[in-house]
XYZ file of C-alpha atoms in Angstrom:
62
model
C 54.804 83.562 118.141
C 56.994 84.027 120.718
C 57.410 80.191 121.608
C 58.423 79.996 117.600
C 61.223 82.826 117.390
C 62.511 81.368 120.932
C 62.799 77.963 119.618
C 63.988 79.177 116.140
C 66.986 81.475 118.075
C 67.749 78.654 120.601
C 68.219 76.133 117.404
C 70.101 78.350 115.521
C 72.804 79.168 118.348
C 72.649 75.665 119.816
C 73.920 74.590 116.149
C 76.429 77.574 115.975
C 77.752 76.046 119.420
C 77.550 71.975 118.105
C 79.802 73.121 115.164
C 81.989 75.449 116.681
C 82.367 72.555 119.611
C 82.777 69.889 117.255
C 85.428 71.890 115.095
C 87.544 72.691 117.775
C 87.826 68.507 119.189
C 87.495 67.450 115.367
C 83.667 65.999 115.431
C 81.549 65.929 112.715
C 78.174 67.872 112.965
C 75.131 66.264 113.982
C 71.767 67.980 113.547
C 70.040 64.964 115.780
C 71.804 65.944 118.765
C 71.822 70.036 117.813
C 67.830 69.564 117.767
C 67.527 67.440 121.153
C 69.457 69.851 122.701
C 67.602 73.253 121.269
C 64.312 71.496 122.267
C 65.781 70.924 126.054
C 67.473 74.393 125.942
C 63.893 75.686 124.575
C 61.617 74.270 127.687
C 64.128 75.328 129.786
C 64.138 78.972 128.634
C 60.193 78.818 128.839
C 59.884 77.104 132.423
C 62.388 79.462 133.994
C 60.184 82.640 134.072
C 57.268 80.703 134.748
C 58.686 79.328 137.933
C 60.186 82.260 139.210
C 58.088 84.723 141.497
C 56.797 87.954 139.905
C 57.406 90.399 143.085
C 60.393 91.708 144.458
C 61.255 90.693 148.162
C 61.911 94.424 149.104
C 58.199 95.007 150.588
C 58.659 92.921 153.578
C 59.084 94.242 156.750
C 61.278 93.424 159.924
């Protein structure tokens, strides 16, 4: 379920960003571009925590 909500919120935020940026430069809204960017951003958002280490590095000794 977390994947669905991540995709939904990412899609809505990317759509809003695309709309505002397009309005500022005078370009129309492209739903296909927004969808592709949302899917790519969702994949990046879900991959980053899997790649990062779990423990902190403060436990090592010098």
